[in-house]
CSV table of C-alpha atoms (C1' of nucleotides) in Angstrom, one decimal:
chain,number,residue,atom,x,y,z
A,689,MET,CA,-24.3,-18.9,-31.9
A,690,ARG,CA,-23.4,-15.4,-32.8
A,691,ARG,CA,-25.9,-12.6,-31.9
A,692,SER,CA,-26.5,-9.2,-33.5
A,693,LYS,CA,-24.6,-6.2,-32.1
A,694,GLU,CA,-27.8,-4.9,-30.6
A,695,ASP,CA,-28.6,-8.2,-28.9
A,696,ALA,CA,-25.1,-8.5,-27.5
A,697,ALA,CA,-25.3,-4.9,-26.1
A,698,ARG,CA,-28.7,-5.7,-24.6
A,699,THR,CA,-27.3,-8.8,-23.0
A,700,ARG,CA,-24.4,-6.9,-21.5
A,701,GLU,CA,-26.8,-4.4,-20.0
A,702,GLN,CA,-28.8,-7.2,-18.6
A,703,ILE,CA,-25.8,-8.7,-16.9
A,704,VAL,CA,-24.7,-5.4,-15.3
A,705,GLU,CA,-28.3,-4.9,-14.1
A,706,ALA,CA,-28.7,-8.3,-12.6
A,707,ALA,CA,-25.3,-8.2,-11.0
A,708,SER,CA,-26.0,-4.8,-9.5
A,709,ARG,CA,-29.2,-6.1,-7.9
A,710,LEU,CA,-27.7,-9.5,-6.8
A,711,PHE,CA,-24.5,-8.1,-5.3
A,712,ARG,CA,-26.4,-5.5,-3.2
A,713,GLN,CA,-28.8,-8.3,-2.0
A,714,LYS,CA,-26.4,-11.1,-1.3
A,715,GLY,CA,-23.0,-9.5,-1.2
A,716,ILE,CA,-20.1,-9.8,-3.6
A,717,ALA,CA,-18.8,-13.1,-2.4
A,718,GLY,CA,-22.4,-14.4,-2.1
A,719,VAL,CA,-23.1,-14.2,-5.8
A,720,SER,CA,-21.2,-16.3,-8.4
A,721,VAL,CA,-20.7,-15.5,-12.0
A,722,ALA,CA,-23.0,-18.4,-12.8
A,723,ASP,CA,-25.7,-16.9,-10.6
A,724,VAL,CA,-25.6,-13.6,-12.5
A,725,MET,CA,-25.7,-15.3,-15.9
A,726,GLY,CA,-28.4,-17.7,-14.7
A,727,ALA,CA,-30.5,-14.7,-13.6
A,728,CYS,CA,-30.2,-13.5,-17.3
A,729,GLY,CA,-31.2,-16.9,-18.7
A,730,LEU,CA,-27.6,-17.5,-19.9
A,731,THR,CA,-24.8,-20.0,-19.1
A,732,VAL,CA,-21.5,-19.2,-17.5
A,733,GLY,CA,-19.1,-19.5,-20.4
A,734,GLY,CA,-20.5,-16.5,-22.3
A,735,PHE,CA,-19.7,-14.2,-19.4
A,736,TYR,CA,-16.1,-13.7,-20.5
A,737,LYS,CA,-17.2,-12.5,-23.9
A,738,HIS,CA,-18.5,-9.4,-22.1
A,739,PHE,CA,-16.2,-8.9,-19.1
A,740,LYS,CA,-12.5,-9.5,-18.3
A,741,SER,CA,-13.2,-10.9,-14.9
A,742,LYS,CA,-15.8,-11.0,-12.0
A,743,ASP,CA,-14.0,-7.9,-10.5
A,744,ALA,CA,-14.6,-5.9,-13.7
A,745,LEU,CA,-18.3,-6.7,-13.4
A,746,VAL,CA,-18.3,-5.8,-9.7
A,747,ALA,CA,-16.8,-2.4,-10.5
A,748,GLU,CA,-19.4,-1.7,-13.2
A,749,ALA,CA,-22.3,-3.0,-11.0
A,750,ILE,CA,-21.3,-0.6,-8.2
A,751,GLU,CA,-21.1,2.3,-10.6
A,752,ARG,CA,-24.4,1.4,-12.1
A,753,ALA,CA,-26.1,1.0,-8.7
A,754,SER,CA,-24.6,4.3,-7.5
A,755,ILE,CA,-26.2,6.1,-10.5
A,756,THR,CA,-29.6,4.3,-10.8
A,757,SER,CA,-30.4,3.9,-7.1
A,758,THR,CA,-31.0,7.6,-6.8
A,759,ALA,CA,-32.8,8.1,-10.1
A,760,GLY,CA,-36.6,8.4,-10.1
A,761,GLY,CA,-36.6,9.1,-6.4
A,762,PRO,CA,-37.6,12.3,-4.6
A,763,ARG,CA,-35.9,15.6,-5.5
A,764,GLU,CA,-36.1,17.6,-2.2
A,765,ALA,CA,-33.2,17.0,0.2
A,766,GLU,CA,-35.5,16.2,3.1
A,767,ASP,CA,-37.5,13.7,1.1
A,768,ILE,CA,-34.3,12.0,-0.1
A,769,LEU,CA,-33.2,11.7,3.5
A,770,ARG,CA,-36.6,10.3,4.6
A,771,ALA,CA,-36.5,7.8,1.7
A,772,TYR,CA,-32.9,6.8,2.5
A,773,VAL,CA,-33.4,6.3,6.2
A,774,SER,CA,-36.5,4.2,5.7
A,775,PHE,CA,-37.7,0.7,6.5
A,776,GLU,CA,-38.5,0.3,2.8
A,777,HIS,CA,-34.8,1.0,1.9
A,778,ALA,CA,-33.5,-1.2,4.7
A,779,LYS,CA,-35.8,-4.0,3.5
A,780,HIS,CA,-34.8,-3.8,-0.2
A,781,PRO,CA,-31.0,-3.6,-0.5
A,782,GLU,CA,-31.1,-4.9,-4.0
A,783,ALA,CA,-32.7,-1.6,-5.2
A,784,GLY,CA,-31.0,0.7,-2.7
A,785,CYS,CA,-27.8,2.4,-2.0
A,786,PRO,CA,-24.7,0.3,-2.9
A,787,ILE,CA,-22.7,2.0,-0.2
A,788,ALA,CA,-25.0,0.8,2.6
A,789,ALA,CA,-25.2,-2.6,0.9
A,790,LEU,CA,-21.5,-3.2,0.3
A,791,CYS,CA,-19.7,-1.0,2.8
A,792,SER,CA,-18.1,-3.9,4.8
A,793,ASP,CA,-17.6,-6.1,1.7
A,794,ILE,CA,-15.6,-3.4,0.0
A,795,HIS,CA,-12.7,-3.0,2.3
A,796,ARG,CA,-11.5,-6.5,1.4
A,797,GLU,CA,-11.6,-5.6,-2.3
A,798,HIS,CA,-8.8,-4.1,-4.4
A,799,GLY,CA,-8.4,-2.4,-7.7
A,800,ALA,CA,-11.4,-1.5,-9.9
A,801,PRO,CA,-14.2,-2.4,-7.4
A,802,ARG,CA,-12.5,-0.3,-4.7
A,803,GLU,CA,-12.2,2.7,-7.0
A,804,ALA,CA,-15.8,2.4,-8.1
A,805,PHE,CA,-16.9,2.4,-4.5
A,806,ASP,CA,-14.8,5.5,-3.7
A,807,THR,CA,-16.4,7.3,-6.6
A,808,ALA,CA,-19.9,6.3,-5.4
A,809,LEU,CA,-19.0,7.5,-1.9
A,810,GLU,CA,-18.0,11.0,-3.2
A,811,ARG,CA,-21.2,11.0,-5.3
A,812,MET,CA,-23.2,10.4,-2.2
A,813,PHE,CA,-21.5,13.2,-0.2
A,814,GLU,CA,-22.1,15.6,-3.0
A,815,ARG,CA,-25.8,14.9,-3.1
A,816,ILE,CA,-26.3,16.2,0.5
A,817,PRO,CA,-26.9,20.0,0.4
A,818,ALA,CA,-24.8,21.0,3.3
A,819,PRO,CA,-21.2,22.1,4.1
A,820,ARG,CA,-18.6,19.3,3.7
A,821,ARG,CA,-18.4,18.6,7.5
A,822,GLN,CA,-22.1,18.0,7.7
A,823,GLN,CA,-22.2,16.0,4.5
A,824,LEU,CA,-19.9,13.5,6.0
A,825,ALA,CA,-21.5,13.3,9.4
A,826,MET,CA,-25.0,13.0,7.9
A,827,ALA,CA,-23.8,10.3,5.5
A,828,ALA,CA,-22.3,8.4,8.4
A,829,THR,CA,-25.6,8.5,10.3
A,830,ALA,CA,-27.7,7.6,7.4
A,831,VAL,CA,-25.5,4.7,6.2
A,832,GLY,CA,-25.0,3.5,9.8
A,833,ALA,CA,-28.8,3.5,10.5
A,834,VAL,CA,-29.6,1.5,7.4
A,835,VAL,CA,-26.7,-0.9,8.0
A,836,LEU,CA,-27.8,-1.5,11.7
A,837,ALA,CA,-31.4,-1.8,10.7
A,838,ARG,CA,-30.5,-4.5,8.3
A,839,ALA,CA,-28.2,-6.2,10.8
A,840,SER,CA,-30.8,-6.4,13.6
A,841,LYS,CA,-33.1,-9.4,13.4
A,842,ASP,CA,-36.0,-7.8,15.1
A,843,PRO,CA,-37.9,-5.5,12.7
A,844,LYS,CA,-39.1,-3.4,15.7
A,845,VAL,CA,-35.4,-2.6,16.6
A,846,ALA,CA,-34.7,-1.8,12.9
A,847,GLU,CA,-37.6,0.7,12.8
A,848,GLU,CA,-36.5,2.2,16.1
A,849,VAL,CA,-32.9,2.8,14.8
A,850,LEU,CA,-34.2,4.3,11.5
A,851,SER,CA,-36.7,6.5,13.2
A,852,ALA,CA,-34.1,7.7,15.8
A,853,ALA,CA,-31.5,8.5,13.0
A,854,ARG,CA,-34.2,10.2,10.9
A,855,GLN,CA,-35.2,12.5,13.7
A,856,GLU,CA,-31.6,13.3,14.5
A,857,LEU,CA,-30.8,14.1,10.9
A,858,LEU,CA,-33.9,16.3,10.4
A,859,GLU,CA,-33.0,18.2,13.5
A,860,VAL,CA,-29.5,18.9,12.2
A,861,PHE,CA,-31.1,20.0,8.9
A,862,HIS,CA,-33.3,22.5,10.7
A,863,SER,CA,-30.9,23.7,13.4
A,864,PRO,CA,-29.2,27.0,13.1
A,865,ARG,CA,-25.9,25.1,13.0
A,866,HIS,CA,-26.8,24.0,9.5
A,867,ARG,CA,-25.7,26.5,6.8
A,868,ARG,CA,-26.0,26.0,3.1
B,1473,MET,CA,-2.4,-37.5,20.9
B,1474,ARG,CA,-4.6,-36.7,23.9
B,1475,ARG,CA,-3.9,-33.4,25.9
B,1476,SER,CA,-4.6,-32.6,29.5
B,1477,LYS,CA,-8.0,-30.9,30.3
B,1478,GLU,CA,-6.1,-27.7,31.0
B,1479,ASP,CA,-4.3,-27.8,27.7
B,1480,ALA,CA,-7.5,-28.5,25.8
B,1481,ALA,CA,-9.3,-25.7,27.5
B,1482,ARG,CA,-6.4,-23.3,26.7
B,1483,THR,CA,-6.5,-24.4,23.1
B,1484,ARG,CA,-10.2,-23.8,22.9
B,1485,GLU,CA,-9.7,-20.3,24.2
B,1486,GLN,CA,-6.9,-19.7,21.7
B,1487,ILE,CA,-9.2,-20.7,18.8
B,1488,VAL,CA,-12.0,-18.4,19.9
B,1489,GLU,CA,-9.5,-15.5,20.4
B,1490,ALA,CA,-7.8,-16.1,17.0
B,1491,ALA,CA,-11.2,-16.4,15.3
B,1492,SER,CA,-12.5,-13.3,16.9
B,1493,ARG,CA,-9.5,-11.3,15.6
B,1494,LEU,CA,-9.4,-12.9,12.1
B,1495,PHE,CA,-13.2,-12.6,11.4
B,1496,ARG,CA,-13.1,-8.9,12.4
B,1497,GLN,CA,-10.1,-8.3,10.1
B,1498,LYS,CA,-11.1,-10.3,7.0
B,1499,GLY,CA,-14.8,-11.0,7.4
B,1500,ILE,CA,-16.5,-14.3,8.1
B,1501,ALA,CA,-16.4,-15.7,4.6
B,1502,GLY,CA,-12.8,-14.5,4.3
B,1503,VAL,CA,-11.4,-16.7,7.0
B,1504,SER,CA,-11.5,-20.5,6.8
B,1505,VAL,CA,-11.5,-23.0,9.6
B,1506,ALA,CA,-8.0,-24.0,8.5
B,1507,ASP,CA,-6.9,-20.3,8.7
B,1508,VAL,CA,-8.1,-20.1,12.3
B,1509,MET,CA,-6.4,-23.4,13.3
B,1510,GLY,CA,-3.2,-22.5,11.5
B,1511,ALA,CA,-3.1,-19.2,13.4
B,1512,CYS,CA,-3.0,-21.3,16.6
B,1513,GLY,CA,-0.4,-23.6,15.2
B,1514,LEU,CA,-2.9,-26.5,14.8
B,1515,THR,CA,-4.3,-28.5,11.9
B,1516,VAL,CA,-7.8,-28.5,10.7
B,1517,GLY,CA,-9.0,-31.9,11.8
B,1518,GLY,CA,-8.9,-31.0,15.5
B,1519,PHE,CA,-11.3,-28.2,15.2
B,1520,TYR,CA,-14.4,-30.4,15.5
B,1521,LYS,CA,-13.2,-31.7,18.8
B,1522,HIS,CA,-14.0,-28.2,20.1
B,1523,PHE,CA,-16.8,-26.9,18.0
B,1524,LYS,CA,-19.9,-28.3,16.3
B,1525,SER,CA,-19.4,-26.2,13.2
B,1526,LYS,CA,-17.8,-23.0,11.8
B,1527,ASP,CA,-21.1,-21.2,12.6
B,1528,ALA,CA,-20.8,-22.2,16.3
B,1529,LEU,CA,-17.3,-20.6,16.3
B,1530,VAL,CA,-18.6,-17.5,14.5
B,1531,ALA,CA,-21.2,-17.0,17.2
B,1532,GLU,CA,-18.7,-17.5,20.0
B,1533,ALA,CA,-16.2,-15.2,18.3
B,1534,ILE,CA,-18.7,-12.4,18.0
B,1535,GLU,CA,-19.8,-12.7,21.6
B,1536,ARG,CA,-16.1,-12.7,22.7
B,1537,ALA,CA,-15.3,-9.7,20.6
B,1538,SER,CA,-18.4,-7.9,21.9
B,1539,ILE,CA,-17.2,-8.3,25.4
B,1540,THR,CA,-13.4,-7.9,25.1
B,1541,SER,CA,-13.3,-5.1,22.6
B,1542,THR,CA,-14.6,-2.7,25.2
B,1543,ALA,CA,-12.5,-4.0,28.1
B,1544,GLY,CA,-9.5,-2.1,29.1
B,1545,GLY,CA,-10.6,1.0,27.3
B,1546,PRO,CA,-11.7,4.4,28.6
B,1547,ARG,CA,-14.5,4.6,31.2
B,1548,GLU,CA,-15.9,8.0,30.6
B,1549,ALA,CA,-18.7,8.2,27.9
B,1550,GLU,CA,-17.0,11.0,26.0
B,1551,ASP,CA,-13.7,9.2,25.9
B,1552,ILE,CA,-15.3,6.0,24.8
B,1553,LEU,CA,-16.9,7.9,22.0
B,1554,ARG,CA,-13.6,9.5,21.0
B,1555,ALA,CA,-11.9,6.2,21.0
B,1556,TYR,CA,-14.7,4.5,19.0
B,1557,VAL,CA,-14.9,7.2,16.3
B,1558,SER,CA,-11.1,7.3,15.8
B,1559,PHE,CA,-8.7,6.6,13.0
B,1560,GLU,CA,-7.0,4.1,15.3
B,1561,HIS,CA,-10.2,2.1,15.6
B,1562,ALA,CA,-10.9,2.3,11.9
B,1563,LYS,CA,-7.3,1.1,11.2
B,1564,HIS,CA,-7.5,-1.9,13.5
B,1565,PRO,CA,-10.8,-3.8,13.0
B,1566,GLU,CA,-9.3,-6.9,14.4
B,1567,ALA,CA,-9.2,-5.4,17.9
B,1568,GLY,CA,-12.3,-3.2,17.5
B,1569,CYS,CA,-16.0,-3.3,17.6
B,1570,PRO,CA,-17.4,-6.5,16.0
B,1571,ILE,CA,-20.6,-4.6,15.0
B,1572,ALA,CA,-18.6,-2.2,12.9
B,1573,ALA,CA,-16.5,-5.0,11.5
B,1574,LEU,CA,-19.2,-7.5,10.6
B,1575,CYS,CA,-22.4,-5.4,10.2
B,1576,SER,CA,-22.8,-6.1,6.5
B,1577,ASP,CA,-21.6,-9.7,6.7
B,1578,ILE,CA,-24.1,-10.5,9.3
B,1579,HIS,CA,-27.4,-10.0,7.5
B,1580,ARG,CA,-26.5,-13.0,5.3
B,1581,GLU,CA,-26.0,-15.2,8.4
B,1582,HIS,CA,-28.7,-17.2,10.2
B,1583,GLY,CA,-29.1,-19.0,13.5
B,1584,ALA,CA,-26.4,-18.6,16.3
B,1585,PRO,CA,-24.2,-16.0,14.6
B,1586,ARG,CA,-27.2,-13.8,14.0
B,1587,GLU,CA,-28.3,-14.0,17.6
B,1588,ALA,CA,-24.9,-13.4,18.9
B,1589,PHE,CA,-24.7,-10.2,16.8
B,1590,ASP,CA,-28.1,-9.1,18.0
B,1591,THR,CA,-27.0,-9.5,21.6
B,1592,ALA,CA,-23.8,-7.5,20.8
B,1593,LEU,CA,-25.9,-4.8,19.3
B,1594,GLU,CA,-28.1,-4.4,22.4
B,1595,ARG,CA,-25.0,-4.4,24.5
B,1596,MET,CA,-23.6,-1.5,22.4
B,1597,PHE,CA,-26.8,0.5,22.8
B,1598,GLU,CA,-26.8,0.0,26.6
B,1599,ARG,CA,-23.3,1.3,26.9
B,1600,ILE,CA,-24.3,4.8,25.7
B,1601,PRO,CA,-25.5,6.9,28.6
B,1602,ALA,CA,-28.5,8.6,26.9
B,1603,PRO,CA,-32.2,8.0,26.4
B,1604,ARG,CA,-33.0,5.1,24.0
B,1605,ARG,CA,-33.7,7.3,21.0
B,1606,GLN,CA,-30.3,8.9,21.2
B,1607,GLN,CA,-28.5,5.7,22.0
B,1608,LEU,CA,-29.7,4.4,18.6
B,1609,ALA,CA,-29.0,7.5,16.7
B,1610,MET,CA,-25.5,7.9,18.2
B,1611,ALA,CA,-24.7,4.2,17.5
B,1612,ALA,CA,-25.8,4.7,13.9
B,1613,THR,CA,-23.5,7.7,13.5
B,1614,ALA,CA,-20.6,6.0,15.2
B,1615,VAL,CA,-20.8,2.7,13.4
B,1616,GLY,CA,-21.5,4.5,10.1
B,1617,ALA,CA,-18.5,6.7,10.5
B,1618,VAL,CA,-16.1,3.8,11.2
B,1619,VAL,CA,-17.5,1.7,8.4
B,1620,LEU,CA,-17.3,4.6,5.9
B,1621,ALA,CA,-13.8,5.4,7.1
B,1622,ARG,CA,-12.7,1.8,6.5
B,1623,ALA,CA,-14.5,1.8,3.1
B,1624,SER,CA,-12.8,4.9,1.7
B,1625,LYS,CA,-9.4,4.3,0.1
B,1626,ASP,CA,-8.1,7.7,0.9
B,1627,PRO,CA,-7.0,8.1,4.6
B,1628,LYS,CA,-7.7,11.8,4.4
B,1629,VAL,CA,-11.3,11.2,3.6
B,1630,ALA,CA,-11.4,8.6,6.4
B,1631,GLU,CA,-10.1,11.1,8.9
B,1632,GLU,CA,-12.5,13.7,7.6
B,1633,VAL,CA,-15.5,11.4,8.1
B,1634,LEU,CA,-14.5,10.4,11.5
B,1635,SER,CA,-13.8,13.9,12.6
B,1636,ALA,CA,-17.1,15.2,11.3
B,1637,ALA,CA,-19.0,12.4,13.1
B,1638,ARG,CA,-17.0,12.9,16.3
B,1639,GLN,CA,-17.9,16.6,16.3
B,1640,GLU,CA,-21.5,15.9,15.6
B,1641,LEU,CA,-21.7,13.3,18.4
B,1642,LEU,CA,-20.0,15.5,20.9
B,1643,GLU,CA,-22.4,18.4,20.1
B,1644,VAL,CA,-25.4,16.1,20.6
B,1645,PHE,CA,-23.9,15.0,23.9
B,1646,HIS,CA,-23.5,18.6,25.1
B,1647,SER,CA,-26.7,20.0,23.6
B,1648,PRO,CA,-29.7,20.7,25.8
B,1649,ARG,CA,-31.6,18.1,23.9
B,1650,HIS,CA,-29.4,15.5,25.5
B,1651,ARG,CA,-30.9,14.3,28.9
B,1652,ARG,CA,-29.7,11.5,31.0
C,501,DT,C1',0.6,-47.1,44.8
C,502,DG,C1',0.7,-49.8,40.4
C,503,DT,C1',-1.4,-51.6,36.3
C,504,DA,C1',-4.7,-52.2,32.4
C,505,DC,C1',-7.7,-50.0,29.6
C,506,DA,C1',-10.9,-46.4,27.8
C,507,DT,C1',-10.9,-41.8,26.4
C,508,DC,C1',-10.2,-38.2,23.4
C,509,DA,C1',-7.1,-33.9,21.7
C,510,DG,C1',-4.8,-33.5,17.7
C,511,DT,C1',-3.0,-35.3,12.9
C,512,DG,C1',-3.3,-35.4,8.0
C,513,DA,C1',-5.6,-37.3,4.2
C,514,DA,C1',-9.9,-37.6,2.0
C,515,DC,C1',-14.9,-36.4,0.8
C,516,DG,C1',-18.1,-33.7,-2.1
C,517,DC,C1',-19.0,-29.2,-3.5
C,518,DG,C1',-19.1,-24.6,-5.6
C,519,DC,C1',-16.1,-21.3,-7.2
C,520,DG,C1',-13.7,-18.3,-11.2
C,521,DT,C1',-11.9,-19.2,-15.4
C,522,DT,C1',-10.7,-21.7,-19.9
C,523,DC,C1',-11.8,-24.0,-24.0
C,524,DA,C1',-13.4,-26.5,-28.2
C,525,DC,C1',-17.4,-26.0,-30.4
C,526,DT,C1',-21.8,-24.0,-32.9
C,527,DG,C1',-24.1,-21.3,-36.1
C,528,DA,C1',-26.1,-16.7,-37.0
C,529,DT,C1',-24.2,-12.2,-38.1
C,530,DG,C1',-21.2,-9.1,-40.4
C,531,DT,C1',-18.0,-8.2,-44.2
C,532,DA,C1',-15.2,-8.4,-48.4
C,533,DC,C1',-15.5,-9.4,-53.1
D,1305,DT,C1',-27.5,-8.0,-55.1
D,1306,DG,C1',-25.3,-12.6,-54.3
D,1307,DT,C1',-21.8,-15.5,-52.4
D,1308,DA,C1',-17.9,-17.0,-49.5
D,1309,DC,C1',-15.7,-16.6,-45.4
D,1310,DA,C1',-14.3,-14.6,-41.0
D,1311,DT,C1',-16.1,-13.2,-36.7
D,1312,DC,C1',-17.8,-13.8,-32.3
D,1313,DA,C1',-22.1,-14.4,-28.7
D,1314,DG,C1',-23.4,-18.1,-26.4
D,1315,DT,C1',-23.0,-23.3,-24.9
D,1316,DG,C1',-21.6,-26.8,-21.8
D,1317,DA,C1',-18.0,-29.5,-20.1
D,1318,DA,C1',-13.6,-29.2,-17.9
D,1319,DC,C1',-9.6,-27.1,-15.2
D,1320,DG,C1',-7.5,-26.3,-10.6
D,1321,DC,C1',-8.4,-24.6,-6.3
D,1322,DG,C1',-10.1,-23.8,-1.6
D,1323,DC,C1',-13.8,-24.6,1.3
D,1324,DG,C1',-16.4,-27.1,5.5
D,1325,DT,C1',-16.6,-31.5,7.2
D,1326,DT,C1',-15.4,-36.5,8.1
D,1327,DC,C1',-12.5,-40.2,9.3
D,1328,DA,C1',-9.1,-43.7,10.6
D,1329,DC,C1',-5.4,-43.2,13.3
D,1330,DT,C1',-1.9,-42.0,17.3
D,1331,DG,C1',-0.5,-41.8,21.9
D,1332,DA,C1',-0.7,-39.1,26.2
D,1333,DT,C1',-4.2,-38.5,29.8
D,1334,DG,C1',-7.6,-40.0,32.9
D,1335,DT,C1',-9.9,-43.7,35.4
D,1336,DA,C1',-11.2,-48.2,37.4
D,1337,DC,C1',-9.5,-51.9,39.8
DNA sequence: TGTACATCAGTGAACGCGCGTTCACTGATGTAC
DNA sequence: TGTACATCAGTGAACGCGCGTTCACTGATGTAC
């Protein structure tokens, strides 16, 4: 039956929120529209009252994740870096960076999800207080470390990779080569 | 109808080869058993005369890619690095590093594919002539750069990321911090 | 070396299943009078 | 303010489709005599 405008808006928010967590956790192809709706206590059919297609939701979920995953975290560049390249982050993709979580899913996508990802990528670069060249190199190291840590079965190797990348990044930050 | 032992062995090789290229290009979930067999000019049914399951093929395909993707390339560490963190590599996942191609697919897999990937990962680390800590950090940067280059829609950004990572890696290689 | 038979690589249709999307329906909400 | 009606959020079944896997079948290959 029909719901009030406020209820409907709240439902829509819930769907984006759930999708944003589920996609990061299980990948885009690994989560069905029914999974997302189920996580909100709803049934599949209602989905299309809120979104044109699964792709439209994917795009919104990426954008949402790209904004909220950095909110409430540390403010200082070094602390952000330490939090990003951490075991905690590697262990919890559903609450973490959508770029690290979806980077190899995304290059098979087209249209809106692709563009949302590109925007998220630029947003990430901008958050690193360094000249462009180092923004890019540091982003590569940070994302690579998290992705490899997640990929390796052995948590000891995961921690090793993260710690190595963390050290490397902090050295770059402190080296005379690094100019703000 | 039945084929000679030699023909059958050749077919098996063909399947692994085709799978190894297709999985790297389109992801594990993006390639069906029928796709692989079709690429070899065969029909689906015959697949199970050669492999227990799709997963068994995935594991073999990863192992194969991990060995062949480095064969025939440059021998010198710096040249290997330059070839790895290149636009050419980013543009051709099907012939490149299976780790960069499948890193975010893999952490949803279990069993044999997972183990094959772990082995490939260790193989990659070992190929970098540096102390363990730097092997890991450099691998993270290299993989991260290729993955981000592939993820970004704009080829200019892709080239920027690769070039930044390449420079960073070469500096680490040449810095006094780097000890063989 | 020749013959009879078992083996098995490859075919093509079928299986159950889960997917994204559509649809007729329900009934509370919102609106026009 | 009260009433009649249109709207539309959410339901649950159905759609066509592609998937991994199974299966009865075919006929050349390999083997036992």
